[in-house]
Every structure is written in structure tokens, then in C-alpha cells.
Coordinates of C-alpha atoms in Angstrom, one line a residue:
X49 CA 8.7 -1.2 -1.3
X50 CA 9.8 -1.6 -4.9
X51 CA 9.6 1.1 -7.8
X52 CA 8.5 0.0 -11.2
X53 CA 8.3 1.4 -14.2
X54 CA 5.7 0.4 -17.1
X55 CA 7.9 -0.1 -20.2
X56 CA 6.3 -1.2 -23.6
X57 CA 9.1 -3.3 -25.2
X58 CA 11.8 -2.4 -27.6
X59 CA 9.5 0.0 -29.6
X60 CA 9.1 1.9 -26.6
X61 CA 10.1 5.9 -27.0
X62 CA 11.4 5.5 -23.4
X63 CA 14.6 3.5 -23.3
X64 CA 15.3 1.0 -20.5
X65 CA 19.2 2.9 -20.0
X66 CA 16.8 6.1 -18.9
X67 CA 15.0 4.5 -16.8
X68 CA 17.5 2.9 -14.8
X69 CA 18.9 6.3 -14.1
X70 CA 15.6 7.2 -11.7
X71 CA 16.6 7.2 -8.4
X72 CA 15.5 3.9 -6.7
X73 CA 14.4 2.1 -9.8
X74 CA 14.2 -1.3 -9.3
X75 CA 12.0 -3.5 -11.6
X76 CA 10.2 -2.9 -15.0
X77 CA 6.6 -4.0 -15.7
X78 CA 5.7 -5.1 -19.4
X79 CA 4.0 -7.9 -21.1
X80 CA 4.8 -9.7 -24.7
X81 CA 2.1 -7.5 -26.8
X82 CA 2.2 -8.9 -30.0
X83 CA -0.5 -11.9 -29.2
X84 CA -3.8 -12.4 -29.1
X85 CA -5.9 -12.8 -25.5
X86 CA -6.2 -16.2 -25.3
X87 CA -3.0 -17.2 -26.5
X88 CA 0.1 -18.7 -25.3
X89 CA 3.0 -15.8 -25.1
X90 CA 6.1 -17.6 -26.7
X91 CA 8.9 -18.1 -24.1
X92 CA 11.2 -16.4 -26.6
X93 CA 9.5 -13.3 -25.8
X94 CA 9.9 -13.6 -22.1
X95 CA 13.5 -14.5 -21.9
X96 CA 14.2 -11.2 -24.4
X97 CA 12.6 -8.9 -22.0
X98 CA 14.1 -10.2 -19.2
X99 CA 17.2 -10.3 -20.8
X100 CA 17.0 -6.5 -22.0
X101 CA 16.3 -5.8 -18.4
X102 CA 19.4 -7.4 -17.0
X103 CA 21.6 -5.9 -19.2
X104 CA 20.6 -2.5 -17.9
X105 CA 20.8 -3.3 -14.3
X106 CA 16.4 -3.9 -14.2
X107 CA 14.5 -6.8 -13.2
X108 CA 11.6 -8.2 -15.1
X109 CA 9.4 -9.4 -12.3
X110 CA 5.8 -7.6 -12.9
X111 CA 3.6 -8.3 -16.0
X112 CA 1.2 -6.0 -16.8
X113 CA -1.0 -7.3 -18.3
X114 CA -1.9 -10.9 -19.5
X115 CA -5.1 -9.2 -21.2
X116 CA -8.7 -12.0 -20.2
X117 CA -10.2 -12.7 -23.6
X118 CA -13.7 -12.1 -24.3
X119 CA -14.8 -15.5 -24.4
X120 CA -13.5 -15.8 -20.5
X121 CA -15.2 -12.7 -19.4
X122 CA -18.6 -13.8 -21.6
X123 CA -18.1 -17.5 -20.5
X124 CA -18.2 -18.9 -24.1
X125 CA -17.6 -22.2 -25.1
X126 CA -13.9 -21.6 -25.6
X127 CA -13.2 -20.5 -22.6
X128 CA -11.8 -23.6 -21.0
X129 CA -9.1 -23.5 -23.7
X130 CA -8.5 -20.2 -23.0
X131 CA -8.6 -20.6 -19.2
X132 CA -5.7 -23.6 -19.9
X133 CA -3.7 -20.8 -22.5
X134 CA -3.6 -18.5 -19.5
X135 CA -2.1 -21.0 -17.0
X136 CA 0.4 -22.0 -19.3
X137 CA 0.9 -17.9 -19.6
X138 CA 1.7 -17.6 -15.8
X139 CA 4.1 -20.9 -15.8
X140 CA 6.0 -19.5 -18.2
X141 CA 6.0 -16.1 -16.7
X142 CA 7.1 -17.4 -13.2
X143 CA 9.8 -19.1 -15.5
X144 CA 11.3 -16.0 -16.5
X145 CA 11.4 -14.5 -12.6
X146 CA 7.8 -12.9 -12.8
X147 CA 6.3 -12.7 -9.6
X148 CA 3.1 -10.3 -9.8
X149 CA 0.7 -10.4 -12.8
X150 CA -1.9 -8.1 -13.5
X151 CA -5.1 -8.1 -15.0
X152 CA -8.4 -6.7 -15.4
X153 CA -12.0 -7.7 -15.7
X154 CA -13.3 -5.0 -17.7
X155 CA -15.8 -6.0 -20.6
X156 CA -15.0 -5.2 -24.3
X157 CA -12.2 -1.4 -23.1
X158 CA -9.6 -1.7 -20.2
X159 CA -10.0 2.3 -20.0
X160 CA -12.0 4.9 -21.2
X161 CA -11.2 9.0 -21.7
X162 CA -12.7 11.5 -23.9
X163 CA -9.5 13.2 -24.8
X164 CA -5.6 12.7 -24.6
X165 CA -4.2 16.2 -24.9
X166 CA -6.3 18.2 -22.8
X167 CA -3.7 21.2 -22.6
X168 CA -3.3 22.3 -19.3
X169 CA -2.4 26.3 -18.0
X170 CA 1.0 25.8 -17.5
X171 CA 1.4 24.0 -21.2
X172 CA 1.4 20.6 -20.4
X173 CA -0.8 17.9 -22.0
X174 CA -2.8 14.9 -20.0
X175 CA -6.0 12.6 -20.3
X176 CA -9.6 13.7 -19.0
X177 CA -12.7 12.1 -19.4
X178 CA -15.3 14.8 -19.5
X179 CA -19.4 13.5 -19.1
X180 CA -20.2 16.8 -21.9
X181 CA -17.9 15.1 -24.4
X182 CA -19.2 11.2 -23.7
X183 CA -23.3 12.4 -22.8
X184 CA -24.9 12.1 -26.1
X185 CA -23.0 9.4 -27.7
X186 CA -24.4 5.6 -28.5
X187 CA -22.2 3.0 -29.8
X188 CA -25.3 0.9 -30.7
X189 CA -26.1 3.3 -33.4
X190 CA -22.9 5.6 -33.8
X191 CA -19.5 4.8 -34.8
X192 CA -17.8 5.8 -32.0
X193 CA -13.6 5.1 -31.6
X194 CA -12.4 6.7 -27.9
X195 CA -9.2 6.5 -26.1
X196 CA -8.6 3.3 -24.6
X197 CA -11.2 1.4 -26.9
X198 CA -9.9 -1.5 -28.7
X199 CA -9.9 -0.3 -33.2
X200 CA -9.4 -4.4 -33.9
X201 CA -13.3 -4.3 -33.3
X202 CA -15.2 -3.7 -36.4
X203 CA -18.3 -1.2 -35.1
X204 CA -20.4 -4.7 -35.9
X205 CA -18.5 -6.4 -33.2
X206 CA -18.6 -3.7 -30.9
X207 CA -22.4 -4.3 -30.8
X208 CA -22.5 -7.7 -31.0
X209 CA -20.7 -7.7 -27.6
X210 CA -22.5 -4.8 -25.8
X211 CA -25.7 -7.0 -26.3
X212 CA -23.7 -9.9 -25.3
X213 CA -22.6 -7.9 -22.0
X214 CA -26.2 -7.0 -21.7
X215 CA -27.8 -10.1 -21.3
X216 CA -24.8 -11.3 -19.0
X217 CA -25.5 -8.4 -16.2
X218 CA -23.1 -8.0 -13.7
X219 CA -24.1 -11.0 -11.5
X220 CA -23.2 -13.2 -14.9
X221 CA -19.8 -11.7 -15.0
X222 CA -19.5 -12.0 -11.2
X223 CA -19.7 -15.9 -11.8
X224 CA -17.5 -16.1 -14.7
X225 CA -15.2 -14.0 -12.7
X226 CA -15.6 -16.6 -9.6
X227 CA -15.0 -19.4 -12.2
X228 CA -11.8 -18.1 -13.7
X229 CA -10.2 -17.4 -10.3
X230 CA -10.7 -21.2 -9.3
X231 CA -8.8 -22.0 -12.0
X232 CA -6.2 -19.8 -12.2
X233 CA -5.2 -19.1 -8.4
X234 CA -4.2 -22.5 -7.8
X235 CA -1.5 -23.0 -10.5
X236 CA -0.5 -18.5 -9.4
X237 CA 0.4 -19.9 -5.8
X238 CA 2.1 -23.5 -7.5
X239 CA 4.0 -20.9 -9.0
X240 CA 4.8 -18.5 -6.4
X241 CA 3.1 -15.8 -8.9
X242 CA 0.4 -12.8 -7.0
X243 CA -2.4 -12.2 -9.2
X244 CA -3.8 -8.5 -8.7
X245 CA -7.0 -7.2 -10.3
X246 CA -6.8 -3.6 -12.0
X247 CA -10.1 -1.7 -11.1
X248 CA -12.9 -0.6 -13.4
X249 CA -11.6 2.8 -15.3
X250 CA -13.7 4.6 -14.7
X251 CA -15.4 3.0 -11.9
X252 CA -18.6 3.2 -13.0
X253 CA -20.8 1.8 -15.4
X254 CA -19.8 3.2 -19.1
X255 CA -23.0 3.1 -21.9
X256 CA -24.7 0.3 -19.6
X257 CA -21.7 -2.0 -19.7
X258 CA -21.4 -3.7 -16.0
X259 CA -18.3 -2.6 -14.0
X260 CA -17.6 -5.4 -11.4
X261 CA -14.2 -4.0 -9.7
X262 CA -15.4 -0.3 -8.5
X263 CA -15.5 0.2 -4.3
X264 CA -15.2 -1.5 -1.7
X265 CA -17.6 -4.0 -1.4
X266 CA -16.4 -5.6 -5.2
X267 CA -12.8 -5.1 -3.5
X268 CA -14.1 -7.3 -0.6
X269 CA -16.6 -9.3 -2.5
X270 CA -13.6 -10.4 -5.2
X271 CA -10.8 -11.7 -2.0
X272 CA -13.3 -13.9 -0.9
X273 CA -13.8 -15.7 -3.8
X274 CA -10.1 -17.8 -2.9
X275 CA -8.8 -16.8 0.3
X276 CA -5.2 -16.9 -0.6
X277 CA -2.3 -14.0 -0.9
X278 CA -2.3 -15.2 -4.9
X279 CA -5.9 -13.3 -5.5
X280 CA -4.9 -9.6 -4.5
X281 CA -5.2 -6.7 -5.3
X282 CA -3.7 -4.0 -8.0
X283 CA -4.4 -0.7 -6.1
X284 CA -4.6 1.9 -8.6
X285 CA -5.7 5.1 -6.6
X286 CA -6.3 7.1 -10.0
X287 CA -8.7 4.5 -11.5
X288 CA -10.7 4.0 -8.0
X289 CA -9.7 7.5 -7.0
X290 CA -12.0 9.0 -10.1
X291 CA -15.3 8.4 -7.5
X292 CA -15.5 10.7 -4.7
X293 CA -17.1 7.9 -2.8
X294 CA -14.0 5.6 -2.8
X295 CA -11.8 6.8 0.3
X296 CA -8.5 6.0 -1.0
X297 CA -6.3 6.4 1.8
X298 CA -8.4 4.0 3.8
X299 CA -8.9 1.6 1.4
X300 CA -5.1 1.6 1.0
X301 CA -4.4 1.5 4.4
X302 CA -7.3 -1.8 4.7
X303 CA -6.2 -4.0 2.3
X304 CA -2.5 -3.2 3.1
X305 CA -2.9 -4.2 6.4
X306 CA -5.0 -7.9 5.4
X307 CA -1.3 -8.4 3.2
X308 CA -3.7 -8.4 -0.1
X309 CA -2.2 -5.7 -1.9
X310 CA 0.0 -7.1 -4.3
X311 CA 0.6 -3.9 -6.7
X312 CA -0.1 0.0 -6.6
X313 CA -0.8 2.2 -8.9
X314 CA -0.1 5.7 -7.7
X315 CA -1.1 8.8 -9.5
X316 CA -3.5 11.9 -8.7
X317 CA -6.4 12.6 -10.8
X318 CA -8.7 15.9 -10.5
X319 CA -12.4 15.4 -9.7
X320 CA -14.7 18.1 -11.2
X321 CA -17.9 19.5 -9.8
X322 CA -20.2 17.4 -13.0
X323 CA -17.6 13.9 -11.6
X324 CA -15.3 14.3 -14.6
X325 CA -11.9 14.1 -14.1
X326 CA -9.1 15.4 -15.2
X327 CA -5.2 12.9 -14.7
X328 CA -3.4 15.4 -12.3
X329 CA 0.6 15.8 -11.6
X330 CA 1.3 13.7 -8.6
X331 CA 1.3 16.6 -6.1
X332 CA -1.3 16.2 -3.5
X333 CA -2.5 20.0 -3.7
X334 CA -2.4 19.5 -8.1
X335 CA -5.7 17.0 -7.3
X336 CA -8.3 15.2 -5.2
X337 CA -6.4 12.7 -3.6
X338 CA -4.3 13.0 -0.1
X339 CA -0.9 11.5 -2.0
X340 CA 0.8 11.8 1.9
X341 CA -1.8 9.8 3.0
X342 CA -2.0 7.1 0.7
X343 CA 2.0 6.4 1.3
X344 CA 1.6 6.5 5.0
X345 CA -0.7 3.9 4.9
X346 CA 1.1 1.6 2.9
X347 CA 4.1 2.3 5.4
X348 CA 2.2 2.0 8.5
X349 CA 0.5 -1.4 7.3
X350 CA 3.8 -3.4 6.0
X351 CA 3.1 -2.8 1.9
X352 CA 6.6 -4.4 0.4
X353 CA 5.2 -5.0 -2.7
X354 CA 5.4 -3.3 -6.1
X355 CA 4.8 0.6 -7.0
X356 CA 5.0 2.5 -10.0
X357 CA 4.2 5.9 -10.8
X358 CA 0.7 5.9 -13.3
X359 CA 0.0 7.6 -15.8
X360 CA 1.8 11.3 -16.3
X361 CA 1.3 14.8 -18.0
X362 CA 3.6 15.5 -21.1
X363 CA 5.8 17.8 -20.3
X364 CA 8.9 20.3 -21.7
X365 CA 7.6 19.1 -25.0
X366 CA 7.7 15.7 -25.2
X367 CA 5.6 13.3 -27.5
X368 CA 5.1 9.7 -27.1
X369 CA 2.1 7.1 -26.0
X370 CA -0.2 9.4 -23.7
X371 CA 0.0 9.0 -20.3
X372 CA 3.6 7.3 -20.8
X373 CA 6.2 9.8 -20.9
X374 CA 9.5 10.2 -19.5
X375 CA 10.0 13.4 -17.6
X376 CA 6.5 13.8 -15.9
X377 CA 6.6 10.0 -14.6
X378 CA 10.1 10.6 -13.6
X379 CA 9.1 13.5 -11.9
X380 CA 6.3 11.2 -10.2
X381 CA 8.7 8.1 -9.0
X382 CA 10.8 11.0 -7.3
X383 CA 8.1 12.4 -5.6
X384 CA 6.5 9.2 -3.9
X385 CA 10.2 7.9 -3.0
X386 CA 10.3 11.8 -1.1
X387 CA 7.4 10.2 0.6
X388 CA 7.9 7.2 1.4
X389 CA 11.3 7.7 2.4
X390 CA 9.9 11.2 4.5
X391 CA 6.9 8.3 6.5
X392 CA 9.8 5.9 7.4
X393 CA 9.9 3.6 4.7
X394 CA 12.2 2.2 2.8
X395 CA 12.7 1.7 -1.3
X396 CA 14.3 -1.7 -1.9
X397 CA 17.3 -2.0 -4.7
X398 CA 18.9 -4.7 -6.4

């Protein structure tokens, strides 16, 4: 398996000569931010991360994310353009040594929490979403800015688009989900590139808007749209792992075994009695999830693909993007090498 690390450019607080000091860190995951969905990333931008990365020992081989504009998700009349933009995106991606990029399908927010600070009993800080603090609210008549939500939307904008999503349903964003794979899978595998899909997060549906990518049967229901290695999966066992119903160690262990996980995303996350959650450290007994489990499943089925630790607590008083730290993700990629390395695995270096 290889350890990643999420790192957010040059204007990231944590530097690229701390994280090559975590035991076993192999590749960094990032993305040129600084353009608009729907646009062509400027190679410049490519060859300077993977540059950066070189120079401190890292490779650039994971992109998260190349973000799917609107127009795609909604099918507009610009979408073909867009569509084209996007397979230009993964040439020159797969130019610059990128093998694996994600991206997700959700409409209008990629995430959603109620609060990024919720202080925990032994001090530390992490992100929640709690039904009492969203129950209530109505973004078709409030003006209404949560975690995760995009503030380039003008409130205007944000309802013109709910209605949009309204109309569409989820079968409508089913098929212009089935339409933008057949386009873009066939130039991924030209390029040697695996596309994985981030789930729904939360995965469920959020003020009526239709989540696609939530259990099993969208998992299953998405890989059959192209067959091929280069429509897989990004596993993220805190996004899926927010819904009691989703057995995560099995779903691992399935989609492991049919080769169509191309990316995990490995962090605990604390289910309360009302289904809020709370983001958990990585200890199996600080959560929900079976963390032991979830790694000996990608052991016993063959995973070799990409891992990084997502999403952490602030810790020992450190401030930065929530969820993004230093010490607590640190503390994280130790922990799952413990176990991989304790199930018979094995953490591939440079």
C-alpha cells in the first residue's frame, strides 16, 4: 500500500519537509486550486507541485480533486466543453506522473458539518454535524453559510440551483453521471490514470438535494456503468461510515477483492444515538468503526493502492484549515501503518 498525505499547495500551514518525516510517507495528494471547475489547470501548475514534491523526497501521483462543474452535474448546455476541459485536465495530469484522480458527484457542497471546533473532553477540537444544529434551517428562504458550502454562491444562486437539483431528481443525475463517465473513462485508461468517486458526505440526502454515491447498491450501481479498473472507487470509510447501515469492513473487503478500489480514505467518525456524528481520532475504541477490520480487509484482498489518513482532531494547540492538521493526522498515518504492518502488509517507499 502507499501512504499519502493531502497537502494544499505552497500556502499550506503544513510544509512538505514535515511531512516527509512520517514514517512511510510516500506520495502527496493535491490539486492546482486557483481555477475554476470547468477549466483547463495550467501545466505550469502541475510541473511546480511535482517539482516541490521531488525536492523533498515525495511524489506527486494522486490529485484530489479535479472539482465536476455544475453545468456537468445539471447537464447544461456547456457541458460538452466542460466534459472536453476535464479530459484535457487528466492528460495533463498523467503528464506530470498522476496516476489516481479523484472526484465527487455531489450537487452544489462536496461536504457538509454544522460546526468545526466542537471541543472535545480531552481539549482537542474536530468537525461534527449535529441534526439539532441543521433541523430548522431552509436555504430557500434563509441565508444560510455552513462548513463545506461553497461562499462564491451569492444566496440567489444557491436557490437557483436547489430548484435546478430539484427538478433533476436523482435518476437525472444518475444519467448525467452515466454520460460523463463514457466520456471521461476512455481517455483515464489512454492515460493509464484510475478515476475514484468520493462518496456523498453525508450520505444521505441534505435539504432534499439527491445524494447518488451513499451504500452499496450506488457503489455497485456506479462500476457498472464502464466495466474497467479506470471507474473505481475512493473508499472513504468516514464519509460512508457516517450511516450505521453501511458495513464498512465488508464493503472494503468487496470492492478490494473485485481490484476496484483505487483510493482510501481512512478515518473514524462517532455515530450518535439522533445519527449525528461526531469526526473521531483514528482509534477503533475513540468511534464507530472497526479500524482493525477495515485494514485487514484491504490486506487479505490485495489493496496496493493509495491511503491517506482523513480528516484529524487539532491537537496540542495547533490552528490551521479544520480537519487538516499536522500532529493528529500524523498521529493517524502512524497508527494505520501499526496496522497494516501488524495484518501482514506491507507500506511501499520510494
Amino acid at each position: 500500500m502507499k501512504s499519502s498525505w493531502r497537502w494544499y499547495g505552497d500556502d499550506d500551514p503544513v510544509k512538505l519537509s514535515e511531512i516527509r518525516q512520517i514514517p512511510g510517507m510516500r506520495s502527496i495528494v493535491s490539486a492546482v486550486y486557483d481555477v475554476k471547475p470547468g477549466e483547463v489547470w495550467p501545466e505550469e501548475s502541475l510541473a511546480h507541485i511535482k517539482e516541490e514534491c521531488e525536492k523533498n523526497g515525495l511524489v506527486f501521483d494522486v490529485v484530489e480533486s479535479i472539482p465536476v462543474a455544475e453545468d456537468i452535474k445539471l447537464g447544461r448546455p456547456d457541458r460538452e466543453r466542460m466534459i472536453e476541459n476535464y479530459c484535457e485536465n487528466i492528460r495533463r495530469c498523467a503528464k506530470y506522473g498522476v496516476k489516481c484522480i479523484t472526484y465527487n458527484f455531489m450537487p452544489i457542497f462536496d461536504w457538509t458539518r454544522t460546526q468545526l471546533d466542537k471541543v472535545n473532553a480531552d481539549g482537542s477540537t474536530t468537525l461534527v454535524m449535529y441534526w439539532e444544529q441543521l433541523n430548522g434551517l431552509d436555504p430557500m428562504t434563509q441565508d444560510i453559510h455552513l462548513p463545506g458550502w461553497d461562499s462564491s454562491y451569492t444566496q440567489d444562486e444557491v436557490r437557483g440551483l436547489f430548484a435546478e437539483y430539484d427538478k433533476l431528481g436523482k435518476e437525472g443525475l444518475w444519467k448525467n453521471l452515466e454520460y460523463f463517465l463514457k466520456k471521461i473513462i476512455p481517455v483515464a485508461e489512454e492515460c493509464g490514470v484510475v478515476m475514484v468517486i468520493h462518496p456523498d458526505d453525508p450520505p444521505y440526502d441534505i435539504f432534499g438535494l439527491p445524494r447518488i454515491i451513499s451504500c452499496e447498491a450506488d457503489l455497485d450501481r456506479l462500476l457498472s456503468i464502464v466495466d474497467s479498473p479506470a471507474n473505481s472507487l475512493c473508499l472513504c470509510t468516514g464519509s460512508l461510515g457516517c450511516s450505521a447501515k453501511n458495513d464498512i469492513p465488508y464493503l472494503t473487503a468487496k470492492y478490494a477483492k473485485m481490484g476496484r478500489i483505487g483510493f482510501m480514505h481512512i478515518r473514524n467518525v462517532l455515530i450518535l444515538e439522533d445519527t449525528s456524528f461526531e469526526e473521531a481520532g483514528h482509534l477503533s475504541q475513540n468511534g464507530t468503526l472497526d479500524m482493525n477490520a477495515i485494514i485487514k480487509a484491504l490486506v487479505d484482498n490485495g489493496f496496493e493502492g493509495y491511503f491517506r489518513p482523513d480528516h484529524g482532531r487539532m491537537i496540542w494547540g495547533e490552528t490551521g484549515k479544520p480537519g487538516y492538521g499536522l500532529y493528529d493526522r500524523a498521529l493517524g498515518s502512524a497508527y494505520l501503518n501499526g496496522l497494516i504492518e501488524a495484518n501482514g502488509g506491507k507500506i511501499e517507499t520510494l
